[in-house]
XYZ file of C-alpha atoms in Angstrom:
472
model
C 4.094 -55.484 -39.363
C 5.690 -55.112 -42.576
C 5.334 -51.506 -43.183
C 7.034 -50.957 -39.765
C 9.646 -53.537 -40.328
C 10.840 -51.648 -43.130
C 10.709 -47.902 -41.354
C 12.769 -49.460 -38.790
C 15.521 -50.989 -41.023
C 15.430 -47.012 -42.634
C 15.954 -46.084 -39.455
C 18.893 -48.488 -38.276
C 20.255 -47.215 -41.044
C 19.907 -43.741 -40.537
C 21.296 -44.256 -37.315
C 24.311 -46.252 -38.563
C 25.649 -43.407 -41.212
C 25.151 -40.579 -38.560
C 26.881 -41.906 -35.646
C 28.591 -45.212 -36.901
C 28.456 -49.052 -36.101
C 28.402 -49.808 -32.522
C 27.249 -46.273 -31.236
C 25.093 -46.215 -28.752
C 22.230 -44.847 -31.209
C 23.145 -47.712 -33.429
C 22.435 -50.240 -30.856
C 18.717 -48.380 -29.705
C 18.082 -48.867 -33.614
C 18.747 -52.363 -33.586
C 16.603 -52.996 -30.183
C 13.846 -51.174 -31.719
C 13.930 -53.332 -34.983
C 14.430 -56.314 -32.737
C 10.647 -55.500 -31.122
C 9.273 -55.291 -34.043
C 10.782 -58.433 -35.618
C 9.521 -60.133 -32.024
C 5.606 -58.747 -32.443
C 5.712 -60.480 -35.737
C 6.730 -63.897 -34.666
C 10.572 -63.519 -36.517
C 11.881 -64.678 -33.089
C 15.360 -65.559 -34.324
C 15.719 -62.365 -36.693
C 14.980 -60.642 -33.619
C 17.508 -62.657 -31.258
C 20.021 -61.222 -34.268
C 19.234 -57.375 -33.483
C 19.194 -58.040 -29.433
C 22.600 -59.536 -29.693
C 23.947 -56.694 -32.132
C 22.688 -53.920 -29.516
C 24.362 -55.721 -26.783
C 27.673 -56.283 -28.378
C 28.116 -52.170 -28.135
C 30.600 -51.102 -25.655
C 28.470 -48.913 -23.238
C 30.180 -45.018 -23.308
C 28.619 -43.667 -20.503
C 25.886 -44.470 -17.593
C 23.073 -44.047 -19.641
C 24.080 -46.315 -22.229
C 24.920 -49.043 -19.649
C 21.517 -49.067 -18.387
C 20.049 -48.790 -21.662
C 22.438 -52.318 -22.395
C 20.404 -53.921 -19.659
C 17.213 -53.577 -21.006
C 19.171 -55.375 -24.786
C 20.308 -58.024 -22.508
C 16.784 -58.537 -20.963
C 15.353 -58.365 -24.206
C 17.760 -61.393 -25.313
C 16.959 -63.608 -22.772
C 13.236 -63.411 -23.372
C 13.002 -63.250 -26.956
C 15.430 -66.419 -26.747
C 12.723 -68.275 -24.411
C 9.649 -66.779 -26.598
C 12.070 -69.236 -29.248
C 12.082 -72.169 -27.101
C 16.163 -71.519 -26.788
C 15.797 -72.142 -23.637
C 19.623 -73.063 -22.488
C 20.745 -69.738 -24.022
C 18.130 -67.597 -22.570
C 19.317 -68.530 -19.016
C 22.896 -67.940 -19.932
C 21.914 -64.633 -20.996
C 19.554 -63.720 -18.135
C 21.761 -65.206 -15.560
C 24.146 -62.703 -16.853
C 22.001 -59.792 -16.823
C 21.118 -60.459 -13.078
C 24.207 -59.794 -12.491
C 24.862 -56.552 -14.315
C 21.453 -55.114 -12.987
C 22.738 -56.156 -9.415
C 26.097 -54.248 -10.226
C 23.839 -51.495 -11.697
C 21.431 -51.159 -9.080
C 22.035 -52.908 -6.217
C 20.163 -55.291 -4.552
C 17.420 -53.379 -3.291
C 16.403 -51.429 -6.352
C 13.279 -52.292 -8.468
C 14.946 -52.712 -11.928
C 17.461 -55.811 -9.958
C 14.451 -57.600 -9.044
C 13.072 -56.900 -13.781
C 16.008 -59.511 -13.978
C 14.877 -61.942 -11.537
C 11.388 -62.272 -12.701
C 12.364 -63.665 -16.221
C 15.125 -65.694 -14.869
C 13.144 -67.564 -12.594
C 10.421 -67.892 -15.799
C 13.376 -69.956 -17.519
C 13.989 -71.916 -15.153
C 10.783 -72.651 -14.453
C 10.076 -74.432 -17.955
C 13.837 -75.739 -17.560
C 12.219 -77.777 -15.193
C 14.414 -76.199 -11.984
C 11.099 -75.968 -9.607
C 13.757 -75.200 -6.952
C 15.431 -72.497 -8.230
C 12.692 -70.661 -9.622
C 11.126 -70.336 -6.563
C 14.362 -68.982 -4.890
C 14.620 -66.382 -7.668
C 10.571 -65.466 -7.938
C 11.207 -64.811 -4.062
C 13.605 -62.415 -3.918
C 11.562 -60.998 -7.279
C 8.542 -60.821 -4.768
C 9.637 -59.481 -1.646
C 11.822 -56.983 -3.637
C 9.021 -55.853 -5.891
C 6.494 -55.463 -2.608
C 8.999 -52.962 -0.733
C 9.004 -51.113 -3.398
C 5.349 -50.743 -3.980
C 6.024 -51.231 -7.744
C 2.792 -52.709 -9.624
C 5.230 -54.731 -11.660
C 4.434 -57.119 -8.270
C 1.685 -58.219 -9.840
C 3.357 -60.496 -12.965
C 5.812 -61.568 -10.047
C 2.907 -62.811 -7.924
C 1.495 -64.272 -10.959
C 4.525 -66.509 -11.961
C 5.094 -67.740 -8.577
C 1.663 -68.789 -8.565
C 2.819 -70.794 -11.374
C 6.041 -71.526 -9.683
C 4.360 -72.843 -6.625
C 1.703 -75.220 -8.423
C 4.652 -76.485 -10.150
C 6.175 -77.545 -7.365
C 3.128 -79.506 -5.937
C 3.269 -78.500 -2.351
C -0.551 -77.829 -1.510
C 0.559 -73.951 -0.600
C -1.696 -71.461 -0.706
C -0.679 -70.267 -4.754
C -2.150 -66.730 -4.342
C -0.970 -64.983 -1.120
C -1.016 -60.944 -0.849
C -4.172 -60.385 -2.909
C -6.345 -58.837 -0.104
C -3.642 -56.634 0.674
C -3.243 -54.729 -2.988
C -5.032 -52.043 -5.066
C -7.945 -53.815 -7.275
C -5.843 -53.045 -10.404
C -2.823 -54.824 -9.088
C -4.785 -57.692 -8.471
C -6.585 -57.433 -12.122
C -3.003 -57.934 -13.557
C -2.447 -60.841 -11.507
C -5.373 -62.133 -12.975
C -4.208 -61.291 -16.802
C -0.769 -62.724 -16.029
C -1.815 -65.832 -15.227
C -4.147 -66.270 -17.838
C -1.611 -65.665 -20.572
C 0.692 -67.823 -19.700
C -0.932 -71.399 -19.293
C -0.254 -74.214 -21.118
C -3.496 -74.644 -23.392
C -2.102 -78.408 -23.336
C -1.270 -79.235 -20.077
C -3.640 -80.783 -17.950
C -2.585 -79.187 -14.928
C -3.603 -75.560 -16.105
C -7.133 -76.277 -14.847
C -6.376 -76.472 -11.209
C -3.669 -73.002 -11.239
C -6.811 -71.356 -12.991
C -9.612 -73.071 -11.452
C -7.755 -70.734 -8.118
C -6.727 -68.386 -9.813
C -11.061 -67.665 -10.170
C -11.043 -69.065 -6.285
C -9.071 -65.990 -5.763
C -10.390 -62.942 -7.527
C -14.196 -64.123 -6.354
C -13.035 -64.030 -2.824
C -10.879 -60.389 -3.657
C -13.006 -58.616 -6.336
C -16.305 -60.337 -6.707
C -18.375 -62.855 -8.506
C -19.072 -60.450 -10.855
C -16.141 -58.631 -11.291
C -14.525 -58.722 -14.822
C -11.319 -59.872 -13.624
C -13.270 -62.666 -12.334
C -15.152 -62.938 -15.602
C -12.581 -62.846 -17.635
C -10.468 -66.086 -15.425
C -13.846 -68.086 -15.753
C -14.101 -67.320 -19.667
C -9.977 -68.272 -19.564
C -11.335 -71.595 -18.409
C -13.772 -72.098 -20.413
C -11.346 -71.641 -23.322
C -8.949 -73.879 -21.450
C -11.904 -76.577 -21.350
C -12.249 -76.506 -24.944
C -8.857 -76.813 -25.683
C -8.051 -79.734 -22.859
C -11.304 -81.711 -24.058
C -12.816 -81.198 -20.733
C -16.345 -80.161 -22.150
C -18.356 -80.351 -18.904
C -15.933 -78.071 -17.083
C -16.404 -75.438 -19.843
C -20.212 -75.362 -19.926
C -20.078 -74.634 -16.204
C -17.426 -72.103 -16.734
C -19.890 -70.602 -19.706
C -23.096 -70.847 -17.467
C -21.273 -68.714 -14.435
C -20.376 -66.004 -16.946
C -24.083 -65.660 -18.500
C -25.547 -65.876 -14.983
C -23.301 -62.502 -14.106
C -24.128 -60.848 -17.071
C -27.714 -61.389 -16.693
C -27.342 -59.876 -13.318
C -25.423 -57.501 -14.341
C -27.877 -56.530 -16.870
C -25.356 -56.269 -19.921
C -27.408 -57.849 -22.569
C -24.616 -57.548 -25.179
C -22.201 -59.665 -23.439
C -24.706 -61.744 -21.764
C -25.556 -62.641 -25.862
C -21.941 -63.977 -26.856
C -21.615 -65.668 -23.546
C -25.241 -67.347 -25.037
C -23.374 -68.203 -28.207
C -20.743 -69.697 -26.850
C -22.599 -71.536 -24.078
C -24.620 -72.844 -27.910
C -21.202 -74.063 -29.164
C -20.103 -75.545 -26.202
C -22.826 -77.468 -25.911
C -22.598 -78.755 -29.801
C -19.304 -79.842 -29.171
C -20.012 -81.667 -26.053
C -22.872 -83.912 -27.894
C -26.068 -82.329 -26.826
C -27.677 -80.865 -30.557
C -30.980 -80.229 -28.734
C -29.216 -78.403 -25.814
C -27.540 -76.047 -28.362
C -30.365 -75.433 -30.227
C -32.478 -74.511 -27.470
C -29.351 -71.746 -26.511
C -29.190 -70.575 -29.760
C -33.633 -69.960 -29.797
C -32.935 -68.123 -26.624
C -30.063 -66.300 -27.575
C -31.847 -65.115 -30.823
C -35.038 -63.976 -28.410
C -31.729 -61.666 -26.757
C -31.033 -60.469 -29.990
C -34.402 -59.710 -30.925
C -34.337 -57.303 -27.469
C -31.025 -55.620 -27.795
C -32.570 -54.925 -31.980
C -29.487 -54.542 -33.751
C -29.090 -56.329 -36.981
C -25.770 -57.257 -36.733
C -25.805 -59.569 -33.523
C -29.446 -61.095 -35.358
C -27.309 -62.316 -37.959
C -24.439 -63.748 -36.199
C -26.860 -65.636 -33.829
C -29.325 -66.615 -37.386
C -26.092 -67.578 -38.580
C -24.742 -69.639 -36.068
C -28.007 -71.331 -35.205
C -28.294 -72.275 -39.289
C -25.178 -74.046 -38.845
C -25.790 -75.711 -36.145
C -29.069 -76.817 -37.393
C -27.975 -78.104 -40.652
C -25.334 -80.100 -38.603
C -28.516 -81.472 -36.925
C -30.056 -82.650 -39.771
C -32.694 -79.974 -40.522
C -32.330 -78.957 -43.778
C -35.078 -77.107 -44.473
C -35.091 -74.912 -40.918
C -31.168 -74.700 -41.433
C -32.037 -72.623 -44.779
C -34.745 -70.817 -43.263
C -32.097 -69.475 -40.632
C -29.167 -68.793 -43.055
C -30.931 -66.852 -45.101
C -32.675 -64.312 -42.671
C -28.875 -64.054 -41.311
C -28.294 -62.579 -44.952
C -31.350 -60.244 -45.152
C -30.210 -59.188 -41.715
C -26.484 -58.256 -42.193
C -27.641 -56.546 -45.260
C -29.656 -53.978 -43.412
C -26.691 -53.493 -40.759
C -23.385 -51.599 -41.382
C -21.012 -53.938 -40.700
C -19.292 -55.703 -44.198
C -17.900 -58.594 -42.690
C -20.962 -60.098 -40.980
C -22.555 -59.534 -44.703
C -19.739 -61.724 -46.182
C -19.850 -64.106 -43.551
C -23.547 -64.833 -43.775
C -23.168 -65.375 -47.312
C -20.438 -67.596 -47.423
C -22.278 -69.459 -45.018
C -25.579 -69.550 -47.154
C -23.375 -70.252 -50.255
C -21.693 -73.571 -48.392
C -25.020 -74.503 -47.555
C -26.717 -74.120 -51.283
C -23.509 -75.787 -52.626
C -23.761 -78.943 -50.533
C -27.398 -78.847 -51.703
C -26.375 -79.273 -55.306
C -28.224 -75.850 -55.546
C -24.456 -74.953 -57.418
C -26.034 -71.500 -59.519
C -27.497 -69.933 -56.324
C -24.558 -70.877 -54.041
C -22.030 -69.020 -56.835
C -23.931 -65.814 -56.685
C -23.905 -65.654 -52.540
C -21.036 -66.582 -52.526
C -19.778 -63.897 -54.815
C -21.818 -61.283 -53.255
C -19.837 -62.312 -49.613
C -16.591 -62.098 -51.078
C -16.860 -58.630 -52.729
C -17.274 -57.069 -49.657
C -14.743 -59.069 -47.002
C -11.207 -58.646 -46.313
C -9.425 -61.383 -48.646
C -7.441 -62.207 -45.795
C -10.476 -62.871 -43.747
C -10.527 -66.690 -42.787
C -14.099 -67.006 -43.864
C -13.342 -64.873 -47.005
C -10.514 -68.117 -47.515
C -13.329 -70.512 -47.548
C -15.790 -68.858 -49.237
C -13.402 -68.494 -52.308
C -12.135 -72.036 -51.810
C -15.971 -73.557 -51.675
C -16.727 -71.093 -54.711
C -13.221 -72.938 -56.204
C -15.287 -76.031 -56.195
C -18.737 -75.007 -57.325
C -17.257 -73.075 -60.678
C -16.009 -76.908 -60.996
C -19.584 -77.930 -60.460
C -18.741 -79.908 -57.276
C -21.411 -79.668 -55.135
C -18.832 -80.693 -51.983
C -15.686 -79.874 -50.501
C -13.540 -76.763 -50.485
C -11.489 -77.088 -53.803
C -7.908 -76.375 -53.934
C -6.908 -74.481 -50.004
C -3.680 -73.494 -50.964
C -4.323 -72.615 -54.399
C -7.138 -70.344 -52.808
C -4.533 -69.033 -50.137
C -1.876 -67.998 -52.506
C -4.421 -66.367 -54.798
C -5.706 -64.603 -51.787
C -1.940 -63.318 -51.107
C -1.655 -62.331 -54.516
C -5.148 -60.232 -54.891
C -3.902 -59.049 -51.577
C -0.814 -57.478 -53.231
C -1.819 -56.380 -56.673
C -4.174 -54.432 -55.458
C -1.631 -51.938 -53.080
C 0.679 -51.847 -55.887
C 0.307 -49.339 -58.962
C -1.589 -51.001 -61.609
C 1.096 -50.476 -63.959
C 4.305 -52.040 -62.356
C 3.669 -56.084 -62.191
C 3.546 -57.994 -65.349
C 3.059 -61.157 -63.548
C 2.733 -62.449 -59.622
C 3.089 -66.254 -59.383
C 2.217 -67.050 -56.072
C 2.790 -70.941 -54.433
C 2.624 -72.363 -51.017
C 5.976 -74.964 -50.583
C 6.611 -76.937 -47.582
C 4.416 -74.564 -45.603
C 5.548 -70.865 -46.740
C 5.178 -68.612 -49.590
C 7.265 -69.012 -52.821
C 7.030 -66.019 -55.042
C 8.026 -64.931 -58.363
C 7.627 -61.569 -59.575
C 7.824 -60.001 -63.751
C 7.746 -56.217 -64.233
C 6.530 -54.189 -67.038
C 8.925 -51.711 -66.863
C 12.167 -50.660 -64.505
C 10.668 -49.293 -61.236
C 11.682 -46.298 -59.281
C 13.591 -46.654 -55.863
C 9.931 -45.719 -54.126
C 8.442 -48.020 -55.896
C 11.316 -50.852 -54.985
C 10.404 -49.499 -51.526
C 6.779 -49.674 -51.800
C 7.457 -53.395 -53.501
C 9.413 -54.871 -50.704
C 6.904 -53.207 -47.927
C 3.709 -54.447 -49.715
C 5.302 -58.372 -49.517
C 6.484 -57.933 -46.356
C 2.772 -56.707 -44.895
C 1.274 -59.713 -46.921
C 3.175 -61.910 -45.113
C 2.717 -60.537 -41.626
C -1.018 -60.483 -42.548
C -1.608 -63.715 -43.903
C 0.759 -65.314 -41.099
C -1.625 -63.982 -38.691
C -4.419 -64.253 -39.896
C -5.058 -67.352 -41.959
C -2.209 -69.269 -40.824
C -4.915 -72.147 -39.578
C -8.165 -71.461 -41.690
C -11.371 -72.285 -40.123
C -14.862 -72.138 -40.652
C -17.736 -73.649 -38.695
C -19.490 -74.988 -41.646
């Protein structure tokens, strides 16, 4: 994200001393930097660039139309910021240019609707959202554009809202399998992980695309793994062991013993987390009987792995170890260097809390020489190895100490090994502070490389270790 933050401010630049401030060029520059500001979560850096590209005066038809799309891309990145008062200004506004634009029966009048009724959907205006997902609807459906779909799909959502025991998914049987496969995806990505009512839009949203595509279709699969996720997340741990169970059943059917395996895994987790130890390890003896079918010593360790976990969380010590340390033998004769790291790190947290400190620092070395150090497991492991070079034999040492080191590593190693004196890297009130010494004056590539290097550590460790984890 960095690295193409940067080639786009070049470029906006570029564009500015060629054809001037407020040229149509100019404001394509500035919509294109605004994407890439919104795919790395700098919503209001990007709300800047949207509202620079729309402030140029349109010279001709093509640049009017290209102003739409700014306008559009406003409004949403506005709502994607929770701005949600100014996000209907500006797409109310933008349903009207596209109407002048297009008129009311062309496709791109009814791209304007769709958002608009979005907004005023989580304004809380039931009423007119369904008015404006409507007209988005039937517009969309004359024109046999697939774009239908993500209409259908919000006024699903629209509809639920609103409480009125309609049918939420109307159309379906009447559309290409793909179109309805979107539908499906739609929905999916945008329920409220928090809000109880979620369950019963996706609960027919499944209703739906078993009665249109199959039981074990993957559109279907993928709605039923949607709620199982939703489950987790809403505390409702019955309704996501079901949702689990459905998916292995079609896999089994199906014959796809990969899937069939993580569907195992999680159905293991579940299970954990719901109370039942012995159910979970039962799931995790079978799933490790799948593994020892499919023969790849990858998927043994993840499921040795997991199943070690879970059985030193039961209480079984000596059967935990057993586990944990086959998972290492086993990543070791695969290819992949992550599930190598991760079974250490997981055998090293184990050996620590065992007050077995010696062995746990030399797994836990070995894991994080060969993982990403932006890895969240690669986070813990050098936290937990914080805290056993202090000869504590529990908890995870210093986590944003371990964080900011893992920034810094991060960076000194993409820079030449010449330029830094020092890197002091600190975590304050939840973001980076950073303080930089060099040896010697740096050339303008090298300022370049400098400022791209931060700005990918940042969009890296925002994304990736933002909320470390580890099952352990």
């Amino acid at each position: 994200m960095g690295d193409a933050e940067n080639l786009m401010t070049r470029e906006l630049q570029a564009a500015a001393d060629r054809h001037g401030h407020g040229s149509p060029q100019w404001a394509s520059a500035q919509c294109d930097l605004g994407n890439v500001l919104l795919n790395a979560d700098q919503l209001d850096r990007a709300v800047d660039c949207y509202r620079r590209a729309v402030s140029a005066a349109p010279r001709d038809h093509e640049s009017r139309k290209d102003r739409l799309t700014y306008r559009l891309n406003l409004g949403l990145a506005l709502r994607m910021a929770g701005r949600l008062d100014e996000a209907e200004a500006e797409l109310r506004q933008g349903v009207q240019e596209r109407l002048a634009f297009y008129g009311r029966e062309h496709a791109g009048y009814a791209f304007g609707l769709e958002p608009l009724a979005d907004v005023l959907r989580q304004r809380g205006d039931v009423a007119g959202a369904r008015q404006a997902v409507e007209e988005a609807v039937a517009n969309l459906w004359r024109n046999g554009h697939e774009r239908v779909a993500s209409a259908l799909a919000l006024r699903a959502a629209i509809v639920h809202a609103g409480g009125t025991r309609e049918p939420l998914f109307v159309g379906l049987q009447q559309l290409p399998d793909e179109v309805v496969e979107e539908v499906g995806r739609v929905v999916t990505q945008m329920l409220d992980h928090g809000d109880p009512a979620s369950k019963p839009l996706l609960t027919a949203l499944v209703a739906a695309l078993e009665e249109r595509l199959g039981v074990d279709h993957q559109a279907t699969l993928n709605a039923l793994s949607a709620l199982a996720n939703l489950g987790r997340d809403l505390g409702d741990q019955a309704g996501r062991i079901e949702a689990i169970e459905r998916v292995l059943a079609s896999y089994d059917r199906q014959g796809r013993q990969e899937e069939a395996l993580m569907a195992a895994l999680g159905l293991a987790m579940a299970q954990d987390e719901a109370g039942d130890a012995e159910a979970a390890l039962r799931t995790y003896a079978s799933a490790y009987a799948r593994a020892e079918r499919i023969g790849r010593p990858e998927l043994r360790s993840q499921v040795l792995r997991n199943w070690g976990l879970a059985l030193k969380e039961a209480g079984q010590a000596g059967m935990a170890e057993q586990r944990l340390t086959e998972a290492v033998n086993q990543a070791r004769r695969g290819a992949d260097h992550d599930t190598v790291g991760r079974a250490c790190i997981a055998l090293g947290v184990f050996l620590q809390h065992e007050a077995r400190l010696s062995e746990a620092r030399t797994v836990l070395e070995e894991g994080l020489t060969v993982m990403d150090p932006v890895h969240p497991d690669a986070i813990i492991g050098r936290s937990h190895l914080g805290a056993v070079l202090d000869g504590r034999t529990c908890g995870c040492g210093d986590m944003a100490g371990t964080i900011a080191d893992a920034f810094r590593e991060f960076v000194i190693t993409r820079l030449p090994a010449d330029l830094l004196d020092r890197l002091d890297v600190a975590i304050v009130d939840g973001d980076f502070k950073i303080e930089v010494g060099l040896r010697r004056e740096p050339t303008q590539g090298e300022i370049d490389r400098l400022n791209e290097v931060f700005q990918t550590a940042h969009a890296e460790f925002r994304h990736r270790i933002s909320e470390p984890r580890y099952a352990g």
